[in-house]
Amino acid sequence: MDKTPVMDRLIAPSILSANFLELGKAIEMVNASEADWIHLDVMDGVFVPNISFGFPVIEKIASLAKKPLDVHLMIVDPDRYIERIKKAGAWLISVHYEACTHLHRTVYAIRNMDAKAGVVLNPHSPVHLLEDIIRDVDLVLLMSVNPGFGGQRFIENTYEKVNQLKDLIARKNSGALIEVDGGVDLKNAPLLFNAGANVLVTGNTVFSNPDPAEIIRKLKH
Ligand code: DX5
Ligand code: ZN
């Protein structure tokens, strides 16, 4: 695959932690901030024990967003929905390793729609599972909490996984970016970037702060 240009220190605020009564305001804040992407968490109540939002919300966000939409699918059988997710406005679509029996097929279904394809690993899934798919994906998302909820505590083992993934990417000459999602805060963000993460997702840290744009700036720098 074509090598994605090196992209570093990207911040993707997760809308899951925004006030849904003021979603428009949240998107405009992200638009005006130094954030790079907007992270959308789609949950089906089956793959994860929570239900978030679906197509109508994604479409509305897409109509207002000035940054690429990074859609994280926490659903079983994602093949059924990726086309609609792309049509709703997704730029990057990430599916869970644990939810895809035929991951290679799913990744190419996403790429053939001209979307970027990401694969997500739960905290218990080792990096070496990606040996034979790493050259085919644009991004690997490492979960640093068990997926389903915002505001959880960061799992420290993630640093080691970032290192292992960086090695795998180099060894296989892959262009995949490394994204980390869950419990990212001002303390672990610089450590994760230094370990080799390219993109950090942040929900609670950004949206629980009275000055979210300033937190985004601090996380990035
Ligand atoms: C968890 C989601 C995350 C979540 C991150 O299942 O995938 O994107 O919104 O939120 P924080 O940063 O609060 O852990
Ligand atoms: Zn997420």
PDB file of C-alpha atoms and ligand atoms in Angstrom:
ATOM      1  CA  MET A   1       0.000   0.000   0.000  1.00  0.00           C
ATOM      2  CA  ASP A   2       1.017   3.646  -0.340  1.00  0.00           C
ATOM      3  CA  LYS A   3       2.850   4.914   2.664  1.00  0.00           C
ATOM      4  CA  THR A   4       0.797   7.404   4.634  1.00  0.00           C
ATOM      5  CA  PRO A   5       2.868  10.570   5.133  1.00  0.00           C
ATOM      6  CA  VAL A   6       4.358  10.745   8.615  1.00  0.00           C
ATOM      7  CA  MET A   7       1.809  12.356  10.871  1.00  0.00           C
ATOM      8  CA  ASP A   8       2.675  13.045  14.434  1.00  0.00           C
ATOM      9  CA  ARG A   9       1.155  14.354  17.603  1.00  0.00           C
ATOM     10  CA  LEU A  10      -2.395  14.362  16.345  1.00  0.00           C
ATOM     11  CA  ILE A  11      -5.286  14.883  18.763  1.00  0.00           C
ATOM     12  CA  ALA A  12      -8.725  13.386  18.151  1.00  0.00           C
ATOM     13  CA  PRO A  13     -11.294  14.575  20.722  1.00  0.00           C
ATOM     14  CA  SER A  14     -13.968  11.959  21.418  1.00  0.00           C
ATOM     15  CA  ILE A  15     -17.456  13.407  21.146  1.00  0.00           C
ATOM     16  CA  LEU A  16     -18.774  10.694  23.488  1.00  0.00           C
ATOM     17  CA  SER A  17     -17.862  12.905  26.444  1.00  0.00           C
ATOM     18  CA  ALA A  18     -19.454  16.064  25.002  1.00  0.00           C
ATOM     19  CA  ASN A  19     -22.786  17.439  26.223  1.00  0.00           C
ATOM     20  CA  PHE A  20     -25.177  15.929  23.645  1.00  0.00           C
ATOM     21  CA  LEU A  21     -27.635  18.790  24.167  1.00  0.00           C
ATOM     22  CA  GLU A  22     -24.963  21.089  22.786  1.00  0.00           C
ATOM     23  CA  LEU A  23     -23.320  18.866  20.206  1.00  0.00           C
ATOM     24  CA  GLY A  24     -23.143  21.663  17.624  1.00  0.00           C
ATOM     25  CA  LYS A  25     -21.185  23.819  20.045  1.00  0.00           C
ATOM     26  CA  ALA A  26     -18.807  20.934  20.764  1.00  0.00           C
ATOM     27  CA  ILE A  27     -18.098  20.447  17.051  1.00  0.00           C
ATOM     28  CA  GLU A  28     -17.524  24.170  16.570  1.00  0.00           C
ATOM     29  CA  MET A  29     -15.129  24.173  19.508  1.00  0.00           C
ATOM     30  CA  VAL A  30     -13.194  21.289  17.901  1.00  0.00           C
ATOM     31  CA  ASN A  31     -13.253  23.087  14.515  1.00  0.00           C
ATOM     32  CA  ALA A  32     -11.724  26.200  16.040  1.00  0.00           C
ATOM     33  CA  SER A  33      -9.200  24.275  18.169  1.00  0.00           C
ATOM     34  CA  GLU A  34      -5.851  22.689  17.307  1.00  0.00           C
ATOM     35  CA  ALA A  35      -7.504  19.246  17.196  1.00  0.00           C
ATOM     36  CA  ASP A  36      -6.704  17.228  14.080  1.00  0.00           C
ATOM     37  CA  TRP A  37      -9.532  14.704  13.810  1.00  0.00           C
ATOM     38  CA  ILE A  38     -12.928  14.162  15.442  1.00  0.00           C
ATOM     39  CA  HIS A  39     -13.330  10.723  17.050  1.00  0.00           C
ATOM     40  CA  LEU A  40     -16.818   9.171  16.933  1.00  0.00           C
ATOM     41  CA  ASP A  41     -17.577   6.119  19.083  1.00  0.00           C
ATOM     42  CA  VAL A  42     -20.347   3.929  17.661  1.00  0.00           C
ATOM     43  CA  MET A  43     -21.551   1.273  20.146  1.00  0.00           C
ATOM     44  CA  ASP A  44     -24.200  -1.363  19.557  1.00  0.00           C
ATOM     45  CA  GLY A  45     -24.948  -2.686  23.047  1.00  0.00           C
ATOM     46  CA  VAL A  46     -23.727  -6.152  21.935  1.00  0.00           C
ATOM     47  CA  PHE A  47     -19.994  -5.910  21.274  1.00  0.00           C
ATOM     48  CA  VAL A  48     -19.758  -3.489  24.202  1.00  0.00           C
ATOM     49  CA  PRO A  49     -22.135  -3.036  27.149  1.00  0.00           C
ATOM     50  CA  ASN A  50     -23.262   0.427  26.036  1.00  0.00           C
ATOM     51  CA  ILE A  51     -25.174   2.110  23.196  1.00  0.00           C
ATOM     52  CA  SER A  52     -24.007   5.498  21.885  1.00  0.00           C
ATOM     53  CA  PHE A  53     -25.309   7.005  18.633  1.00  0.00           C
ATOM     54  CA  GLY A  54     -25.793   6.113  14.978  1.00  0.00           C
ATOM     55  CA  PHE A  55     -26.253   7.425  11.442  1.00  0.00           C
ATOM     56  CA  PRO A  56     -28.407  10.548  11.944  1.00  0.00           C
ATOM     57  CA  VAL A  57     -25.990  11.906  14.542  1.00  0.00           C
ATOM     58  CA  ILE A  58     -22.915  11.097  12.424  1.00  0.00           C
ATOM     59  CA  GLU A  59     -24.509  12.826   9.405  1.00  0.00           C
ATOM     60  CA  LYS A  60     -25.241  15.971  11.397  1.00  0.00           C
ATOM     61  CA  ILE A  61     -21.721  16.034  12.822  1.00  0.00           C
ATOM     62  CA  ALA A  62     -20.290  15.564   9.312  1.00  0.00           C
ATOM     63  CA  SER A  63     -22.304  18.527   8.033  1.00  0.00           C
ATOM     64  CA  LEU A  64     -20.658  20.819  10.596  1.00  0.00           C
ATOM     65  CA  ALA A  65     -17.203  19.289  11.052  1.00  0.00           C
ATOM     66  CA  LYS A  66     -14.171  20.866   9.403  1.00  0.00           C
ATOM     67  CA  LYS A  67     -11.854  18.040  10.515  1.00  0.00           C
ATOM     68  CA  PRO A  68     -11.744  14.430   9.308  1.00  0.00           C
ATOM     69  CA  LEU A  69     -14.144  12.039  11.035  1.00  0.00           C
ATOM     70  CA  ASP A  70     -12.395   9.126  12.723  1.00  0.00           C
ATOM     71  CA  VAL A  71     -15.157   6.566  13.317  1.00  0.00           C
ATOM     72  CA  HIS A  72     -14.493   3.812  15.865  1.00  0.00           C
ATOM     73  CA  LEU A  73     -16.979   0.985  15.400  1.00  0.00           C
ATOM     74  CA  MET A  74     -17.627  -1.018  18.568  1.00  0.00           C
ATOM     75  CA  ILE A  75     -20.184  -3.261  16.914  1.00  0.00           C
ATOM     76  CA  VAL A  76     -20.516  -6.894  15.910  1.00  0.00           C
ATOM     77  CA  ASP A  77     -20.563  -7.689  12.187  1.00  0.00           C
ATOM     78  CA  PRO A  78     -19.316  -4.255  11.044  1.00  0.00           C
ATOM     79  CA  ASP A  79     -19.434  -5.376   7.370  1.00  0.00           C
ATOM     80  CA  ARG A  80     -23.172  -4.730   7.462  1.00  0.00           C
ATOM     81  CA  TYR A  81     -22.730  -1.035   8.175  1.00  0.00           C
ATOM     82  CA  ILE A  82     -19.430   0.231   6.781  1.00  0.00           C
ATOM     83  CA  GLU A  83     -20.968   1.508   3.539  1.00  0.00           C
ATOM     84  CA  ARG A  84     -23.545   3.592   5.410  1.00  0.00           C
ATOM     85  CA  ILE A  85     -20.892   4.811   7.816  1.00  0.00           C
ATOM     86  CA  LYS A  86     -18.787   5.993   4.881  1.00  0.00           C
ATOM     87  CA  LYS A  87     -21.818   7.647   3.249  1.00  0.00           C
ATOM     88  CA  ALA A  88     -22.634   9.373   6.538  1.00  0.00           C
ATOM     89  CA  GLY A  89     -19.279  11.143   6.288  1.00  0.00           C
ATOM     90  CA  ALA A  90     -16.545   8.945   7.789  1.00  0.00           C
ATOM     91  CA  TRP A  91     -12.971   9.534   6.603  1.00  0.00           C
ATOM     92  CA  LEU A  92     -11.385   6.760   8.649  1.00  0.00           C
ATOM     93  CA  ILE A  93     -13.295   3.653   9.739  1.00  0.00           C
ATOM     94  CA  SER A  94     -11.807   1.430  12.440  1.00  0.00           C
ATOM     95  CA  VAL A  95     -13.132  -2.046  13.213  1.00  0.00           C
ATOM     96  CA  HIS A  96     -12.235  -4.312  16.107  1.00  0.00           C
ATOM     97  CA  TYR A  97      -9.984  -7.311  15.500  1.00  0.00           C
ATOM     98  CA  GLU A  98     -12.203  -9.122  18.006  1.00  0.00           C
ATOM     99  CA  ALA A  99     -15.372  -8.411  15.973  1.00  0.00           C
ATOM    100  CA  CYS A 100     -14.111  -9.478  12.513  1.00  0.00           C
ATOM    101  CA  THR A 101     -13.892 -13.122  11.464  1.00  0.00           C
ATOM    102  CA  HIS A 102     -12.675 -12.089   8.000  1.00  0.00           C
ATOM    103  CA  LEU A 103     -10.674  -9.006   8.902  1.00  0.00           C
ATOM    104  CA  HIS A 104      -8.763  -8.853   5.608  1.00  0.00           C
ATOM    105  CA  ARG A 105     -12.036  -8.766   3.668  1.00  0.00           C
ATOM    106  CA  THR A 106     -13.455  -6.062   5.943  1.00  0.00           C
ATOM    107  CA  VAL A 107     -10.313  -3.920   5.641  1.00  0.00           C
ATOM    108  CA  TYR A 108     -10.458  -4.085   1.839  1.00  0.00           C
ATOM    109  CA  ALA A 109     -14.190  -3.373   1.820  1.00  0.00           C
ATOM    110  CA  ILE A 110     -13.371  -0.146   3.662  1.00  0.00           C
ATOM    111  CA  ARG A 111     -10.400   0.755   1.459  1.00  0.00           C
ATOM    112  CA  ASN A 112     -12.308   0.030  -1.734  1.00  0.00           C
ATOM    113  CA  MET A 113     -14.816   2.701  -0.698  1.00  0.00           C
ATOM    114  CA  ASP A 114     -11.946   5.205  -0.586  1.00  0.00           C
ATOM    115  CA  ALA A 115     -11.990   5.423   3.167  1.00  0.00           C
ATOM    116  CA  LYS A 116      -8.987   4.906   5.435  1.00  0.00           C
ATOM    117  CA  ALA A 117      -9.072   1.566   7.263  1.00  0.00           C
ATOM    118  CA  GLY A 118      -8.117   1.059  10.890  1.00  0.00           C
ATOM    119  CA  VAL A 119      -8.026  -2.030  13.072  1.00  0.00           C
ATOM    120  CA  VAL A 120      -8.570  -1.878  16.836  1.00  0.00           C
ATOM    121  CA  LEU A 121      -7.069  -4.121  19.502  1.00  0.00           C
ATOM    122  CA  ASN A 122      -8.721  -4.569  22.898  1.00  0.00           C
ATOM    123  CA  PRO A 123      -6.380  -4.376  25.911  1.00  0.00           C
ATOM    124  CA  HIS A 124      -6.112  -8.194  26.088  1.00  0.00           C
ATOM    125  CA  SER A 125      -5.302  -8.714  22.382  1.00  0.00           C
ATOM    126  CA  PRO A 126      -1.557  -8.933  21.641  1.00  0.00           C
ATOM    127  CA  VAL A 127       0.060  -6.848  18.927  1.00  0.00           C
ATOM    128  CA  HIS A 128       1.499  -9.904  17.129  1.00  0.00           C
ATOM    129  CA  LEU A 129      -2.039 -10.799  15.972  1.00  0.00           C
ATOM    130  CA  LEU A 130      -1.565  -8.074  13.362  1.00  0.00           C
ATOM    131  CA  GLU A 131       1.548  -9.609  11.692  1.00  0.00           C
ATOM    132  CA  ASP A 132      -0.345 -10.551   8.538  1.00  0.00           C
ATOM    133  CA  ILE A 133      -2.592  -7.501   8.223  1.00  0.00           C
ATOM    134  CA  ILE A 134      -0.301  -4.633   9.264  1.00  0.00           C
ATOM    135  CA  ARG A 135       0.714  -3.783   5.676  1.00  0.00           C
ATOM    136  CA  ASP A 136      -2.922  -3.498   4.637  1.00  0.00           C
ATOM    137  CA  VAL A 137      -4.153  -1.013   7.231  1.00  0.00           C
ATOM    138  CA  ASP A 138      -3.796   2.760   7.487  1.00  0.00           C
ATOM    139  CA  LEU A 139      -3.961   2.787  11.266  1.00  0.00           C
ATOM    140  CA  VAL A 140      -3.935   0.595  14.361  1.00  0.00           C
ATOM    141  CA  LEU A 141      -5.961   1.769  17.337  1.00  0.00           C
ATOM    142  CA  LEU A 142      -4.760   0.404  20.656  1.00  0.00           C
ATOM    143  CA  MET A 143      -7.464   0.441  23.328  1.00  0.00           C
ATOM    144  CA  SER A 144      -5.992   1.666  26.596  1.00  0.00           C
ATOM    145  CA  VAL A 145      -9.262   0.946  28.453  1.00  0.00           C
ATOM    146  CA  ASN A 146     -11.879  -1.740  27.922  1.00  0.00           C
ATOM    147  CA  PRO A 147     -14.157  -0.209  25.284  1.00  0.00           C
ATOM    148  CA  GLY A 148     -17.657   0.962  26.108  1.00  0.00           C
ATOM    149  CA  PHE A 149     -17.352   4.034  28.293  1.00  0.00           C
ATOM    150  CA  GLY A 150     -15.525   7.333  28.545  1.00  0.00           C
ATOM    151  CA  GLY A 151     -13.757   8.457  31.696  1.00  0.00           C
ATOM    152  CA  GLN A 152     -12.043   5.155  32.600  1.00  0.00           C
ATOM    153  CA  ARG A 153      -8.557   4.691  33.949  1.00  0.00           C
ATOM    154  CA  PHE A 154      -5.629   4.284  31.527  1.00  0.00           C
ATOM    155  CA  ILE A 155      -4.100   0.763  31.398  1.00  0.00           C
ATOM    156  CA  GLU A 156      -0.310   1.112  31.849  1.00  0.00           C
ATOM    157  CA  ASN A 157       0.561  -1.933  29.702  1.00  0.00           C
ATOM    158  CA  THR A 158      -0.321   0.229  26.686  1.00  0.00           C
ATOM    159  CA  TYR A 159       3.176   1.788  26.562  1.00  0.00           C
ATOM    160  CA  GLU A 160       4.680  -1.644  25.920  1.00  0.00           C
ATOM    161  CA  LYS A 161       2.109  -2.307  23.219  1.00  0.00           C
ATOM    162  CA  VAL A 162       2.947   0.986  21.490  1.00  0.00           C
ATOM    163  CA  ASN A 163       6.609  -0.092  21.444  1.00  0.00           C
ATOM    164  CA  GLN A 164       5.793  -3.537  20.092  1.00  0.00           C
ATOM    165  CA  LEU A 165       3.524  -2.058  17.440  1.00  0.00           C
ATOM    166  CA  LYS A 166       6.159   0.465  16.389  1.00  0.00           C
ATOM    167  CA  ASP A 167       8.616  -2.421  15.906  1.00  0.00           C
ATOM    168  CA  LEU A 168       6.099  -4.479  13.953  1.00  0.00           C
ATOM    169  CA  ILE A 169       5.307  -1.522  11.660  1.00  0.00           C
ATOM    170  CA  ALA A 170       9.014  -0.915  11.005  1.00  0.00           C
ATOM    171  CA  ARG A 171       9.809  -4.606  10.501  1.00  0.00           C
ATOM    172  CA  LYS A 172       6.980  -5.075   8.002  1.00  0.00           C
ATOM    173  CA  ASN A 173       7.616  -1.725   6.311  1.00  0.00           C
ATOM    174  CA  SER A 174       4.012  -0.669   6.936  1.00  0.00           C
ATOM    175  CA  GLY A 175       2.719   2.894   6.771  1.00  0.00           C
ATOM    176  CA  ALA A 176       0.192   2.385   9.567  1.00  0.00           C
ATOM    177  CA  LEU A 177      -0.327   5.121  12.136  1.00  0.00           C
ATOM    178  CA  ILE A 178      -0.575   4.299  15.846  1.00  0.00           C
ATOM    179  CA  GLU A 179      -3.611   5.662  17.711  1.00  0.00           C
ATOM    180  CA  VAL A 180      -4.295   5.239  21.441  1.00  0.00           C
ATOM    181  CA  ASP A 181      -7.803   5.493  22.922  1.00  0.00           C
ATOM    182  CA  GLY A 182      -8.946   5.585  26.548  1.00  0.00           C
ATOM    183  CA  GLY A 183      -7.892   7.415  29.687  1.00  0.00           C
ATOM    184  CA  VAL A 184      -5.508   9.759  27.869  1.00  0.00           C
ATOM    185  CA  ASP A 185      -4.632  12.793  30.005  1.00  0.00           C
ATOM    186  CA  LEU A 186      -2.005  15.532  30.291  1.00  0.00           C
ATOM    187  CA  LYS A 187       0.337  13.218  32.169  1.00  0.00           C
ATOM    188  CA  ASN A 188       0.395  10.174  29.881  1.00  0.00           C
ATOM    189  CA  ALA A 189      -0.022  12.044  26.551  1.00  0.00           C
ATOM    190  CA  PRO A 190       3.656  13.123  26.244  1.00  0.00           C
ATOM    191  CA  LEU A 191       4.800   9.633  27.274  1.00  0.00           C
ATOM    192  CA  LEU A 192       2.578   8.050  24.616  1.00  0.00           C
ATOM    193  CA  PHE A 193       3.780  10.442  21.909  1.00  0.00           C
ATOM    194  CA  ASN A 194       7.394   9.780  22.934  1.00  0.00           C
ATOM    195  CA  ALA A 195       6.781   6.025  22.825  1.00  0.00           C
ATOM    196  CA  GLY A 196       5.672   6.354  19.197  1.00  0.00           C
ATOM    197  CA  ALA A 197       1.926   7.047  19.192  1.00  0.00           C
ATOM    198  CA  ASN A 198       0.852   9.292  16.315  1.00  0.00           C
ATOM    199  CA  VAL A 199      -2.745  10.016  17.350  1.00  0.00           C
ATOM    200  CA  LEU A 200      -4.310  10.323  20.804  1.00  0.00           C
ATOM    201  CA  VAL A 201      -8.047  10.124  21.430  1.00  0.00           C
ATOM    202  CA  THR A 202      -9.270  12.137  24.410  1.00  0.00           C
ATOM    203  CA  GLY A 203     -12.802  12.355  25.725  1.00  0.00           C
ATOM    204  CA  ASN A 204     -13.135  13.137  29.374  1.00  0.00           C
ATOM    205  CA  THR A 205      -9.864  15.096  29.686  1.00  0.00           C
ATOM    206  CA  VAL A 206     -11.047  17.550  27.032  1.00  0.00           C
ATOM    207  CA  PHE A 207     -14.774  17.828  27.651  1.00  0.00           C
ATOM    208  CA  SER A 208     -14.744  17.893  31.460  1.00  0.00           C
ATOM    209  CA  ASN A 209     -12.568  21.004  31.324  1.00  0.00           C
ATOM    210  CA  PRO A 210     -14.081  24.504  31.196  1.00  0.00           C
ATOM    211  CA  ASP A 211     -11.538  25.413  28.480  1.00  0.00           C
ATOM    212  CA  PRO A 212     -11.485  22.351  26.189  1.00  0.00           C
ATOM    213  CA  ALA A 213      -9.608  24.106  23.356  1.00  0.00           C
ATOM    214  CA  GLU A 214      -6.787  24.996  25.745  1.00  0.00           C
ATOM    215  CA  ILE A 215      -6.562  21.356  26.922  1.00  0.00           C
ATOM    216  CA  ILE A 216      -6.358  20.227  23.289  1.00  0.00           C
ATOM    217  CA  ARG A 217      -3.501  22.682  22.733  1.00  0.00           C
ATOM    218  CA  LYS A 218      -1.694  21.419  25.845  1.00  0.00           C
ATOM    219  CA  LEU A 219      -2.154  17.772  24.865  1.00  0.00           C
ATOM    220  CA  LYS A 220      -0.716  18.453  21.438  1.00  0.00           C
ATOM    221  CA  HIS A 221       2.304  20.376  22.618  1.00  0.00           C
TER     222      HIS A 221
HETATM  223  C1  DX5 B   1     -14.217   4.045  24.854  1.00  0.00           C
HETATM  224  C2  DX5 B   1     -14.116   4.914  23.626  1.00  0.00           C
HETATM  225  C3  DX5 B   1     -13.260   6.102  23.797  1.00  0.00           C
HETATM  226  C4  DX5 B   1     -13.714   7.072  24.849  1.00  0.00           C
HETATM  227  C5  DX5 B   1     -12.480   7.756  25.353  1.00  0.00           C
HETATM  228  O1  DX5 B   1     -14.890   2.892  24.496  1.00  0.00           O
HETATM  229  O2  DX5 B   1     -13.580   4.157  22.552  1.00  0.00           O
HETATM  230  O3  DX5 B   1     -13.077   6.773  22.559  1.00  0.00           O
HETATM  231  O4  DX5 B   1     -14.628   8.027  24.399  1.00  0.00           O
HETATM  232  O5  DX5 B   1     -12.841   8.544  26.407  1.00  0.00           O
HETATM  233  P1  DX5 B   1     -11.827   8.907  27.569  1.00  0.00           P
HETATM  234  O6  DX5 B   1     -10.758   9.763  26.969  1.00  0.00           O
HETATM  235  O7  DX5 B   1     -12.687   9.665  28.531  1.00  0.00           O
HETATM  236  O8  DX5 B   1     -11.297   7.628  28.145  1.00  0.00           O
HETATM  237 ZN    ZN B   2     -13.015   5.296  20.694  1.00  0.00          ZN
END
